[in-house]
Short mmCIF file of C-alpha atoms in Angstrom, two decimals:
data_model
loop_
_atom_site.label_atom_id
_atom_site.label_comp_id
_atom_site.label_asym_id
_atom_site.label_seq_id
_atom_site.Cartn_x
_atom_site.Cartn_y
_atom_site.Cartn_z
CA UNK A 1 1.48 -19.83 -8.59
CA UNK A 2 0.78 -19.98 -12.23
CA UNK A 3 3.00 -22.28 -14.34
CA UNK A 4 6.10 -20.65 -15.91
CA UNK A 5 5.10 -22.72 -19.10
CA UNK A 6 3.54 -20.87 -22.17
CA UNK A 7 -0.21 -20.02 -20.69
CA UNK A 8 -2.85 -20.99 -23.21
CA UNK A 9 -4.91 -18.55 -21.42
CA UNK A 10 -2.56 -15.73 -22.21
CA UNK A 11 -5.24 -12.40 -23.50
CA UNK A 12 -4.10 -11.76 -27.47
CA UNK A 13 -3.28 -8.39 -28.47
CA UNK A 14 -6.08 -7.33 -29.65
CA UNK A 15 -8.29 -8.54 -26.51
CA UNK A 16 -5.44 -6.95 -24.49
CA UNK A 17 -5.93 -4.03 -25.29
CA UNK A 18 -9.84 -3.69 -25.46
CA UNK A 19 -9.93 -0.97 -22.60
CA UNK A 20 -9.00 1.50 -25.65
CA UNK A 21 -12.69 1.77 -26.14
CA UNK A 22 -14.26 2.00 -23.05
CA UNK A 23 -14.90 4.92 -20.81
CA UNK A 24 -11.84 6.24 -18.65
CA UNK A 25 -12.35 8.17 -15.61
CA UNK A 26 -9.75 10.70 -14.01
CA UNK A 27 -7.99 10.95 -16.98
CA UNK A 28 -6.34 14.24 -17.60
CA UNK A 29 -7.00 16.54 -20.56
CA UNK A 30 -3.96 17.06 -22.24
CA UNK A 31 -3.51 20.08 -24.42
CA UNK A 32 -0.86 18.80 -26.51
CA UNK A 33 -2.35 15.67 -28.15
CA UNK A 34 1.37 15.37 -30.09
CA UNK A 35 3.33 15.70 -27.38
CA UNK A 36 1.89 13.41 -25.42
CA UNK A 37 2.01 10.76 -28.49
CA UNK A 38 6.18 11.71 -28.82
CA UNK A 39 6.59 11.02 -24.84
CA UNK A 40 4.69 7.63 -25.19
CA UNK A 41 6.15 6.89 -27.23
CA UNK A 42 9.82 7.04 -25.77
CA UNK A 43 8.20 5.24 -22.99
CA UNK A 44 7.15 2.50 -25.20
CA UNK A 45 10.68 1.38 -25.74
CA UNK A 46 11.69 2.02 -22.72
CA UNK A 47 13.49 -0.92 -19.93
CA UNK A 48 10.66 -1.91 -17.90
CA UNK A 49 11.12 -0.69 -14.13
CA UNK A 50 10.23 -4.10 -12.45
CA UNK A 51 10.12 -8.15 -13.54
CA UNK A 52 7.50 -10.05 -14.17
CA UNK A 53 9.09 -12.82 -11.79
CA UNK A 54 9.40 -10.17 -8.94
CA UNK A 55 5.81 -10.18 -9.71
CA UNK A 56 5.09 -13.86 -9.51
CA UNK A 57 7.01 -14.05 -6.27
CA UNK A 58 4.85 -11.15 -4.79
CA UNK A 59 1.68 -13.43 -6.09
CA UNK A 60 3.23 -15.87 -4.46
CA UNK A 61 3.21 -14.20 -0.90
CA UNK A 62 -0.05 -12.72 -1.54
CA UNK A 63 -1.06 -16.23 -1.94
CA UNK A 64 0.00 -16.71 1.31
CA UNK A 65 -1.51 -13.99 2.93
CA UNK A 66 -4.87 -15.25 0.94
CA UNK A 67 -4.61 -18.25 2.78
CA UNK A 68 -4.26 -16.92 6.10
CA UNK A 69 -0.50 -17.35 6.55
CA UNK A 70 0.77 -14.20 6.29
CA UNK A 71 -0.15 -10.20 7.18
CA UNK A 72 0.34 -7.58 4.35
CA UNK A 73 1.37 -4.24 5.24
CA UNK A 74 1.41 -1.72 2.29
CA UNK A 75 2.35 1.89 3.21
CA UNK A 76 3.82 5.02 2.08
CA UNK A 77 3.45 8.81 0.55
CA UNK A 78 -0.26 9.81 -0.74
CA UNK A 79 1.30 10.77 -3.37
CA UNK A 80 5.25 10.97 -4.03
CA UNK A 81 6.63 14.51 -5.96
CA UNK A 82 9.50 14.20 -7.97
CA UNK A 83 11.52 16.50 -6.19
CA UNK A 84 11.61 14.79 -3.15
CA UNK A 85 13.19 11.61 -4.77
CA UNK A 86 16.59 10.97 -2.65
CA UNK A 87 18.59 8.81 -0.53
CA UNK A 88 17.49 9.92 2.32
CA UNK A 89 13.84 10.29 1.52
CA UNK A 90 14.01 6.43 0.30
CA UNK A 91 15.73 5.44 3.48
CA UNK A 92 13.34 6.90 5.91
CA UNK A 93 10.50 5.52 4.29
CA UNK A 94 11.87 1.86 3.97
CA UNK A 95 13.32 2.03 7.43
CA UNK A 96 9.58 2.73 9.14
CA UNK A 97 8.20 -0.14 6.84
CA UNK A 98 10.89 -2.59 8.25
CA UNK A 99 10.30 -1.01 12.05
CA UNK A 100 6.55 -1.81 11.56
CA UNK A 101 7.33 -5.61 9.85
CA UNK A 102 9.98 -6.55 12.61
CA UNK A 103 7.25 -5.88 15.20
CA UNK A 104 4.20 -7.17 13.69
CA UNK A 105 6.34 -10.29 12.38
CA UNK A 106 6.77 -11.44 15.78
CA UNK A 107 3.97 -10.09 17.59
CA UNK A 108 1.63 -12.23 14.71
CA UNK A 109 4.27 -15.11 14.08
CA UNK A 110 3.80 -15.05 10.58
CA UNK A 111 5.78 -13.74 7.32
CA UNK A 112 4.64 -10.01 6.85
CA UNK A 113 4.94 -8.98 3.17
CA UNK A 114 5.89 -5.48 2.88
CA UNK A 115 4.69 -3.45 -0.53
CA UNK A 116 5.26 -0.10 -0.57
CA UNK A 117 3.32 2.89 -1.62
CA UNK A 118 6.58 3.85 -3.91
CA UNK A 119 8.04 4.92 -7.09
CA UNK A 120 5.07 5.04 -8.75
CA UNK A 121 2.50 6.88 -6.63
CA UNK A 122 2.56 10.17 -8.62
CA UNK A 123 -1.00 10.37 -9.86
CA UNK A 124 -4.09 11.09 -7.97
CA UNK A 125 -7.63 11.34 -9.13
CA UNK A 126 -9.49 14.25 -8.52
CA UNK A 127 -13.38 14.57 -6.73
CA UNK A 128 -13.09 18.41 -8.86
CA UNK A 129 -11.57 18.99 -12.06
CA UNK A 130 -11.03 22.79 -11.25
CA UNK A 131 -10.27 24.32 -8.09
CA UNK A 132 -11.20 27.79 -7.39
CA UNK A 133 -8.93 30.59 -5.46
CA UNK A 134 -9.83 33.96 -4.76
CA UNK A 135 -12.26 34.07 -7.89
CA UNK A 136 -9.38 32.16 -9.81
CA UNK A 137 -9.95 28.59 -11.40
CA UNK A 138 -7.11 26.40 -12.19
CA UNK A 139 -7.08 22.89 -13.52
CA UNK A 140 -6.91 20.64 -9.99
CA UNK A 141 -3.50 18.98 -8.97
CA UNK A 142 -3.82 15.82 -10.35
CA UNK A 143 -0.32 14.63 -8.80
CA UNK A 144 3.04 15.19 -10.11
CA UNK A 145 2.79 12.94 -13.11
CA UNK A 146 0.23 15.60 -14.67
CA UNK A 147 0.86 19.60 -13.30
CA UNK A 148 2.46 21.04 -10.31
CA UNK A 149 0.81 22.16 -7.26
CA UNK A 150 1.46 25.82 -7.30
CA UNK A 151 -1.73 27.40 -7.87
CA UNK A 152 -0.79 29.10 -11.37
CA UNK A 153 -1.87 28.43 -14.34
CA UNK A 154 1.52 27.51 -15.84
CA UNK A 155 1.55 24.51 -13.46
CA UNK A 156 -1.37 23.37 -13.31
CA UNK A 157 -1.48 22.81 -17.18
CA UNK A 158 -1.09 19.12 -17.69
CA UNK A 159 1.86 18.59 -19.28
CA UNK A 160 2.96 15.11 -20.89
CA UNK A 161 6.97 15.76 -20.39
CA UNK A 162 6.19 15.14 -16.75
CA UNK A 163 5.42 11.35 -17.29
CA UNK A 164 9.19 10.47 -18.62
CA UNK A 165 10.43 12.35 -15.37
CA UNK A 166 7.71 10.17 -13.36
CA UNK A 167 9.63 6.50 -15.04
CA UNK A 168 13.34 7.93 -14.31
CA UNK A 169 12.46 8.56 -10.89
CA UNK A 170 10.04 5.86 -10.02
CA UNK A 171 13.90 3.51 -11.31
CA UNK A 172 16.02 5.72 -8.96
CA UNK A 173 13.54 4.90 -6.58
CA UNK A 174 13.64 1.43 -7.45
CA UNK A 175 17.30 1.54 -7.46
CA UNK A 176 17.90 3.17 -3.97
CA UNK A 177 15.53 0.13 -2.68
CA UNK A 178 17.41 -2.38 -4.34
CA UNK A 179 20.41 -1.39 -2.89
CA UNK A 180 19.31 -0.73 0.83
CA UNK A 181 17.50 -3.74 1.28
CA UNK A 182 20.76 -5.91 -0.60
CA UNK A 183 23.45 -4.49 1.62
CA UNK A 184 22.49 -5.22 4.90
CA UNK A 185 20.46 -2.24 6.12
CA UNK A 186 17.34 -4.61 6.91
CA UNK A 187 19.54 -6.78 9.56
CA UNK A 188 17.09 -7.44 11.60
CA UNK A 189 18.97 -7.07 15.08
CA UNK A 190 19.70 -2.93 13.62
CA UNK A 191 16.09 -2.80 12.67
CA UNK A 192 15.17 -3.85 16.60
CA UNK A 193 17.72 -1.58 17.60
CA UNK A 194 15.98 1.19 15.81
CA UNK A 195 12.85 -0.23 17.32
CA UNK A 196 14.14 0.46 20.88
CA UNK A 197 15.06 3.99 20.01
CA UNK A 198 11.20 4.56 19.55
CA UNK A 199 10.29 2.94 22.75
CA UNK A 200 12.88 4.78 25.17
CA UNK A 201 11.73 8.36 22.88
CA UNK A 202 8.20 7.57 23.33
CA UNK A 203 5.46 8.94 25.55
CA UNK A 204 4.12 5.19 25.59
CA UNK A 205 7.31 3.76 26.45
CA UNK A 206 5.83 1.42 29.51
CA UNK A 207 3.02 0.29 27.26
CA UNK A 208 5.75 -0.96 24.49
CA UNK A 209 8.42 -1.81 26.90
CA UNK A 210 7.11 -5.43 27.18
CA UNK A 211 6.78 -5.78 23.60
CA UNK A 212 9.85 -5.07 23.19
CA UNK A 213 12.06 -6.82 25.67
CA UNK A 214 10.30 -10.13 23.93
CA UNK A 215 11.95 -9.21 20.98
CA UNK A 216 15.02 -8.79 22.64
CA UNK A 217 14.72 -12.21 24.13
CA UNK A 218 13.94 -14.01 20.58
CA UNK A 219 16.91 -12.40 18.90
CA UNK A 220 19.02 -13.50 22.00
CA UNK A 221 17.75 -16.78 21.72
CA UNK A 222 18.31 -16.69 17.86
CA UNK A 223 21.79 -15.91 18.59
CA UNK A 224 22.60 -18.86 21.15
CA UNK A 225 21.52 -20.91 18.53
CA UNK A 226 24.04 -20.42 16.66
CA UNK A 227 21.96 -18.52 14.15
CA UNK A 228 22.74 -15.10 12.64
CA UNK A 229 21.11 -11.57 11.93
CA UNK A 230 23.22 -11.43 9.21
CA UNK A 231 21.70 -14.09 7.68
CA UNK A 232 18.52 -11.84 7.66
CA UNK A 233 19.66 -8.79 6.01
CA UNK A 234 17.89 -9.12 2.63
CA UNK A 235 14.75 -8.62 2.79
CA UNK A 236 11.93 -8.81 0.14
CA UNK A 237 9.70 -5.15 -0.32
CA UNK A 238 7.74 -4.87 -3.27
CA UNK A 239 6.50 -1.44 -5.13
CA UNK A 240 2.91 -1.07 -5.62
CA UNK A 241 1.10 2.31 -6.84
CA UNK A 242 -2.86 3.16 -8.16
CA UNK A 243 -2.51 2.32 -11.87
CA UNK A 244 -4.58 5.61 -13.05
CA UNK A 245 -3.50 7.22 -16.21
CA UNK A 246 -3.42 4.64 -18.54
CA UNK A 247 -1.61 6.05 -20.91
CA UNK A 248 1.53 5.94 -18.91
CA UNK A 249 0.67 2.29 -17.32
CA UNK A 250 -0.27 1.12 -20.97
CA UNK A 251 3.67 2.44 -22.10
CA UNK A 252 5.35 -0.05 -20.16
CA UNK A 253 2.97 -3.32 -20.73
CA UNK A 254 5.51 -5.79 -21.72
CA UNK A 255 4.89 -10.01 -22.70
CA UNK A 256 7.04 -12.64 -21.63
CA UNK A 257 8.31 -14.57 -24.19
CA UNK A 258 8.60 -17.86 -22.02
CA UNK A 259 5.01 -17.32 -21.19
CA UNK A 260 2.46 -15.09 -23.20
CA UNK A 261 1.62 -13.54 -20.06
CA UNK A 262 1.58 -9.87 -20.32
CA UNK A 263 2.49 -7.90 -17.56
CA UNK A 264 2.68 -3.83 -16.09
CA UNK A 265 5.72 -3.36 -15.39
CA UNK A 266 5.56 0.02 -13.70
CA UNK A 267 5.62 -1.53 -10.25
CA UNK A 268 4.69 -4.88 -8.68
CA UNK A 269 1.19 -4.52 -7.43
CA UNK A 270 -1.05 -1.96 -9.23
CA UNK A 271 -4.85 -1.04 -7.73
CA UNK A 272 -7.95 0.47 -9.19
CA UNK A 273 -9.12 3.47 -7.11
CA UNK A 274 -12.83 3.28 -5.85
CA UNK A 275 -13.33 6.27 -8.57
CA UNK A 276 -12.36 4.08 -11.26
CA UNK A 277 -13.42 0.70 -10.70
CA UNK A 278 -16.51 0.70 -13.34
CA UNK A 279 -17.20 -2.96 -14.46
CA UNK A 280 -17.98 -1.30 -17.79
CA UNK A 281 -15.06 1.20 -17.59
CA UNK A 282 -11.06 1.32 -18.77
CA UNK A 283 -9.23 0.52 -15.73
CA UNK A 284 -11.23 -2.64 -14.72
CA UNK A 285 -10.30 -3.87 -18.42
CA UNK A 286 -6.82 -2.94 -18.60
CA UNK A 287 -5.96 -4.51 -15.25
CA UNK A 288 -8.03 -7.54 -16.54
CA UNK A 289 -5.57 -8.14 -19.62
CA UNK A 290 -2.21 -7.78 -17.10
CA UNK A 291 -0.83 -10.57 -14.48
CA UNK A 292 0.43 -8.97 -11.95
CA UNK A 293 -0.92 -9.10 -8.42
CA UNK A 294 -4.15 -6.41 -8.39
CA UNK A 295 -6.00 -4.43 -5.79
CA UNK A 296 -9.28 -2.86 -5.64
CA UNK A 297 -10.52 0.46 -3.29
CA UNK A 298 -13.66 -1.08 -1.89
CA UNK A 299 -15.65 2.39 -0.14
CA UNK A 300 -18.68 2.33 1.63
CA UNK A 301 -21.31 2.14 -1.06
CA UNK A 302 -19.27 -1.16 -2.53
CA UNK A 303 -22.56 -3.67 -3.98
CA UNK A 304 -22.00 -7.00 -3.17
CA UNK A 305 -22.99 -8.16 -6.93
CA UNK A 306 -20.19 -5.31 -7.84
CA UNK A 307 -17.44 -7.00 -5.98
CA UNK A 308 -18.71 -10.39 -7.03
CA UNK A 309 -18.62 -8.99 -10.77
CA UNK A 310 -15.13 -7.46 -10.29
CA UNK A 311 -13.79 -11.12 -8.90
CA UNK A 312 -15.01 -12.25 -12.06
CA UNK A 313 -13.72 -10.38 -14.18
CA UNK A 314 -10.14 -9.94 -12.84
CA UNK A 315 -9.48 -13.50 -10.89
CA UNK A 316 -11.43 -15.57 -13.36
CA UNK A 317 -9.33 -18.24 -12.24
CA UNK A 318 -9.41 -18.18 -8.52
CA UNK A 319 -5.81 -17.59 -7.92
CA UNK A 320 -5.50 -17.10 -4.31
CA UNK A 321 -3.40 -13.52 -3.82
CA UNK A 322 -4.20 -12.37 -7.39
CA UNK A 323 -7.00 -9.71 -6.05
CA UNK A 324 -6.52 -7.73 -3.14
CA UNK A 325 -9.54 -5.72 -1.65
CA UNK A 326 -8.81 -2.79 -0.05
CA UNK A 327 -11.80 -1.56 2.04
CA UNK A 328 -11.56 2.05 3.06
CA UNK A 329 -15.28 2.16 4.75
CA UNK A 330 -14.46 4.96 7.89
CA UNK A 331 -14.54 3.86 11.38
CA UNK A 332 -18.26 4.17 11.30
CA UNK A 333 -19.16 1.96 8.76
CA UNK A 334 -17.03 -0.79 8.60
CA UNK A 335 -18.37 -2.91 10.98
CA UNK A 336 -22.04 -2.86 9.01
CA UNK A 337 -20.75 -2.76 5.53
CA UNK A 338 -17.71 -4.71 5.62
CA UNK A 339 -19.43 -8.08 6.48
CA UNK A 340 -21.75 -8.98 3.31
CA UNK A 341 -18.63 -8.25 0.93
CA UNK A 342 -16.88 -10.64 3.01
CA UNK A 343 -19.23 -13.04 3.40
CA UNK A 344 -20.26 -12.70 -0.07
CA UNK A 345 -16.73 -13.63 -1.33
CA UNK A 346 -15.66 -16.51 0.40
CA UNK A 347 -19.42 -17.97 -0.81
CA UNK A 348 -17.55 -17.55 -4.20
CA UNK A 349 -14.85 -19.66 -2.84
CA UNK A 350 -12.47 -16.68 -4.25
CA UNK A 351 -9.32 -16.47 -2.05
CA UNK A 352 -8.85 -12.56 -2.21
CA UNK A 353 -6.45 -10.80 0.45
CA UNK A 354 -8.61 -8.35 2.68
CA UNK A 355 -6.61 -5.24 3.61
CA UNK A 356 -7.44 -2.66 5.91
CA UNK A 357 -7.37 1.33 4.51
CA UNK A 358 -8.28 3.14 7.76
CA UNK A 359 -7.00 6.17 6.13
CA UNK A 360 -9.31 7.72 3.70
CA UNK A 361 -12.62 6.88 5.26
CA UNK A 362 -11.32 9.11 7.90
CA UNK A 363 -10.47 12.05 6.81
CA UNK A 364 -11.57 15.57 8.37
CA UNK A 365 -10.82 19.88 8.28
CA UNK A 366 -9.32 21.35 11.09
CA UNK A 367 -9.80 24.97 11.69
CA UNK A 368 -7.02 26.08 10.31
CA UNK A 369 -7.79 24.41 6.88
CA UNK A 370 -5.83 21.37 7.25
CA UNK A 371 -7.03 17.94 5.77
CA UNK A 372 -5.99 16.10 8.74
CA UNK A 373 -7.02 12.59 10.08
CA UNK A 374 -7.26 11.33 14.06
CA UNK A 375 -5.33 8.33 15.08
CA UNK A 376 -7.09 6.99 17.15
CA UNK A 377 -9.85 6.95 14.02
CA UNK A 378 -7.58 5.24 12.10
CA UNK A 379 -6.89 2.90 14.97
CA UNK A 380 -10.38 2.31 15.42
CA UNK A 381 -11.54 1.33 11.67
CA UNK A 382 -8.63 -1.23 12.24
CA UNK A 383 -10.22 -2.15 15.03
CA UNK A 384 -13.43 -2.79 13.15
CA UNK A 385 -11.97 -4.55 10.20
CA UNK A 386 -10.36 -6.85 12.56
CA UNK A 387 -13.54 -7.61 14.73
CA UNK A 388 -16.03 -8.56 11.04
CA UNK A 389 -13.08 -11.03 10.40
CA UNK A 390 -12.93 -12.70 13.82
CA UNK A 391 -16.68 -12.74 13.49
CA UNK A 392 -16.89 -14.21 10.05
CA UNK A 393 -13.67 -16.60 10.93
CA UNK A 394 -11.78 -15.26 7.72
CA UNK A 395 -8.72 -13.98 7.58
CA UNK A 396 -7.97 -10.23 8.08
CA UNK A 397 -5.19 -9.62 5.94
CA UNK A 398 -3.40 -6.37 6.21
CA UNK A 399 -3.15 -2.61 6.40
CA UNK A 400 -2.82 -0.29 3.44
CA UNK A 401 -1.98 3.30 5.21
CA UNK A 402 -0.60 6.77 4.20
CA UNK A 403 2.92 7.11 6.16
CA UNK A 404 6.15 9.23 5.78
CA UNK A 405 9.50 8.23 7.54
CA UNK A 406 9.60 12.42 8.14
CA UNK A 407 8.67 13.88 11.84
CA UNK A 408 5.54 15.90 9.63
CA UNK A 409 2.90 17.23 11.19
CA UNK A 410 -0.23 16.18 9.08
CA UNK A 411 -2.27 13.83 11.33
CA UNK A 412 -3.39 14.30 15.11
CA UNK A 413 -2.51 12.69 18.12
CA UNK A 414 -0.41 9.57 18.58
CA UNK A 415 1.50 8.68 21.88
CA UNK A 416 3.64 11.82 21.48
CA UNK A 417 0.24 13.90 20.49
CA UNK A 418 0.32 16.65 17.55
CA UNK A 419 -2.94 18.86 18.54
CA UNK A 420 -4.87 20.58 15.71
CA UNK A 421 -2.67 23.68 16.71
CA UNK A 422 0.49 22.02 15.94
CA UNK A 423 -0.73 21.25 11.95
CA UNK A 424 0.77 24.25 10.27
CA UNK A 425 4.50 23.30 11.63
CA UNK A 426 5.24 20.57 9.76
CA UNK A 427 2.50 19.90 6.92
CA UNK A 428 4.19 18.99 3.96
CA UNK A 429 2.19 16.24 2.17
CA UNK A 430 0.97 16.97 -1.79
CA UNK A 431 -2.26 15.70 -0.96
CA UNK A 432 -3.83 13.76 1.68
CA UNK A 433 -2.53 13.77 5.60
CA UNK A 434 0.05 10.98 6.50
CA UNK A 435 1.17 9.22 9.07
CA UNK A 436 4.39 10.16 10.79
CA UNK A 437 7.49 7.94 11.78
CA UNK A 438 5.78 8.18 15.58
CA UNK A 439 2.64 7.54 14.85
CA UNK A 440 3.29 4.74 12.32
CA UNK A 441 5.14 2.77 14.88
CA UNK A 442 2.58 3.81 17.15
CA UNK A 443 0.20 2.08 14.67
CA UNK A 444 2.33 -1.29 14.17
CA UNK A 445 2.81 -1.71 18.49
CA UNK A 446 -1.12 -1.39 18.76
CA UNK A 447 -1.80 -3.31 15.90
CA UNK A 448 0.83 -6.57 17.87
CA UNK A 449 -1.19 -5.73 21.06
CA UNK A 450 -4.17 -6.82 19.23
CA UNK A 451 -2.23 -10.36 18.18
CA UNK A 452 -1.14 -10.82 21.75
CA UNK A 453 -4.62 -10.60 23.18
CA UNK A 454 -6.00 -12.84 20.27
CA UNK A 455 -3.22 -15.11 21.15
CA UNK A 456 -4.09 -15.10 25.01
CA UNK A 457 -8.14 -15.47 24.00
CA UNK A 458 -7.58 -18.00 21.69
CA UNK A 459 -5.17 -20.06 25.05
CA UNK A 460 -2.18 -20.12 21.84
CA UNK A 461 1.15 -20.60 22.57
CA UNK A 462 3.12 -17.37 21.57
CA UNK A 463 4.56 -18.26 17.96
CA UNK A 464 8.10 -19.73 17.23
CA UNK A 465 10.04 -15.96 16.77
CA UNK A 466 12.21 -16.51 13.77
CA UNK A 467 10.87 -14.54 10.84
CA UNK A 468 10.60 -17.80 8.13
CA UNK A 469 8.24 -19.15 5.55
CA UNK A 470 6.61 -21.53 6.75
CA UNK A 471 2.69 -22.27 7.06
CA UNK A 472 0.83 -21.14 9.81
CA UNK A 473 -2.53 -20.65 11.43
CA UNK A 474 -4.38 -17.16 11.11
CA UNK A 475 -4.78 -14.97 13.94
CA UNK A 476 -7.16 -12.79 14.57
CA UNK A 477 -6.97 -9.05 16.56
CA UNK A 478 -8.77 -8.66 19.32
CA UNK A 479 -10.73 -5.44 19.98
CA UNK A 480 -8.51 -1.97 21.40
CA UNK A 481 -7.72 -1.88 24.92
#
């Protein structure tokens, strides 16, 4: 990581804050130009919601996932509504991100750093600015941090008050996290325990069951050494979000004063959506004058010289685990397109995290109307995305997907399959179709099967099973079987 010491290469003010006068898409068009400036201005002063050391530290173990000794998994809500902020809503959520790490921790015997898609993720961008209803057109939902998604005009009028509402519940958020993961609820023999309650409950039980009893044996064998689960309770999960309106993200810049750096402290990790990563535009320039950890969509139609360019401009200084790519290509695509970016990179000798988004590549209408996505799609682009890497002999880095901790009923199939039929039930999302608590563990036992049978092709030794820091070699998923 950076030195703590005052950075000489710490952006002025002025430079800072350059994006002012370039283009910004997806922004909304708020009717109240002095209301707006009153509520940014209350943000302005305002704690910050996160550190710029908890952002260091999650540079840190990006770094290490950068240099192939760690997996990233970053999940959670499309996009989070403010009334849906509670404990329980925060628990189920951070419980199915542990379930997933415990498993893929072992299955890839290396450190997985979990980041959230959390207290934050209340804007979305838009391919339509209106929507039209029975010869009626409204503004389009735009998330919760802009209008409502009742189809009247009343909500959908952008309205700025919404944005102080977004920061107090993005810290309870924050807050309920804090305390979870501090008082012992990510022990990770009640984690595995939780673990086995999925396996027994699950149509795939015999297919998990080995899986599983490993586990069993490593904590058992953590045990007789005299060694603790206790001693594992804390755990380390990071908030990350897409850092769209700017006027909100801009409210809560902040500078160290050991450092110079300047930092967004609306959440840890903050990514440019693939409809607002212009070279020329806002968002690649504010995100260029922060220092926290960044990400980058990456869709099909990504130009090599454009992800070159965007390297330069926002990891100038090759810090490995400052720039994350996020590819979201579709299970069709991936395995053309994904290589030359790849390829392209490492000829830059930039050590970027590659992440897997098998999510919105995917995405199709069912006949009742739903937005919905097929597992085994989203299993297959991961398949993909782990087959260019294995190819290329670069590290595949993570998964970036769309989850709830809720039983909804938003994507089909899954070992305990929800048909097209089944949508309407449980479809609650604001937005796009997410994962549910089945069919994300569903995701993170597939996902280990693929490290196992890299493990067994490669002729590796399984990997020591206690959950540490330490360096290790990458491995590589095999294909789906």
């Amino acid at each position: 990581m950076e030195s703590l010491e005052k950075d000489e290469n710490a952006l002025s003010e002025p430079a800072a804050e350059a994006w002012r006068a370039l283009p910004a898409a997806q922004q909304p068009d708020w009717p109240d130009p002095a209301a707006l400036r009153t509520t940014l201005s209350a943000l302005s002063t305002a704690p910050p919601l996160v550190f710029g050391r908890e952002c260091d530290t999650l540079l840190d173990r990006l770094g290490e996932v950068a240099l192939g000794q760690a997996f990233l998994l970053q999940g959670g809500d499309c996009a989070e509504t403010l009334d849906s902020v509670s404990a329980e809503s925060v628990r189920n959520k951070l419980e199915v991100l542990l379930q997933m790490a415990a498993v893929l921790t072992y299955a890839a015997g290396v450190p997985v750093v979990k980041v959230g898609r959390i207290a934050g993720q209340y804007a979305k961008p838009r391919s339509q600015p209106t929507e039209t209803r029975d010869g009626v057109t409204l503004p389009s939902y735009r998330g919760d941090a802009v209008n409502g998604l009742e189809f009247t005009a009343e909500a959908r009028t952008p309205d700025p008050a919404r944005l102080e509402r977004v920061y107090h519940a993005s810290a309870a958020t924050l807050n309920l996290l804090r305390a979870f993961t501090a008082g012992g609820h990510a022990d990770l023999h009640r984690v595995h325990e939780w673990n086995r309650d999925f396996v027994a409950l699950s149509a795939a039980e015999r297919r998990y069951e080995r899986l599983a009893d490993e586990i069993d044996a490593a904590l058992a064998f953590i045990r007789a050494c005299g060694m603790s689960t206790s001693t594992l309770r804390t755990t380390e999960v990071f908030a990350s979000h897409e850092a769209l309106l700017l006027d909100y993200e801009s409210t809560l810049v902040r500078t160290d004063p050991d450092t110079g750096r300047r930092y967004a402290l609306s959440g840890h990790l903050l990514w440019i959506g693939e409809r607002t990563r212009q070279l020329d535009g806002a968002h690649v320039a504010f995100a260029a004058g922060v220092s926290n950890p960044l990400g980058v969509k990456l869709g099909p139609d990504a130009a090599v010289d454009d992800v070159l360019s965007l390297v330069d401009r926002l990891d100038p200084r090759r810090t490995p685990g400052r720039l994350t790519f996020i590819a979201r290509m579709g299970r069709g695509r991936v395995r053309d397109r994904l290589p030359a970016l790849v390829e392209a990179v490492r000829s830059e000798g930039a050590r970027v995290v590659w992440v897997c988004d098998p999510m919105h590549g995917n995405t199709f209408t069912a006949p009742s109307g739903h937005k919905s996505r097929r597992f085994e799609d989203v299993l297959d682009e991961i398949t993909g995305f782990f087959e260019v890497h294995r190819a290329l002999g670069t590290h595949p880095g993570g998964v970036h997907v769309e989850l709830t901790g809720e039983d909804v009923t938003e994507c089909v199939g899954g070992s305990n399959a929800v048909l097209s039929g089944d949508l309407h039930l449980r479809y609650e999302t604001a937005c796009d179709p997410r994962l549910n608590r089945g069919q994300s563990m569903d995701l993170a036992f597939r996902v280990a099967e693929w490290f196992s049978a890299e493990k067994r092709r490669l002729g590796r030794p399984r990997a020591e099973p206690v959950p540490v820091r330490a360096a290790s070699v990458p491995v590589y998923a095999a294909s789906l079987g």
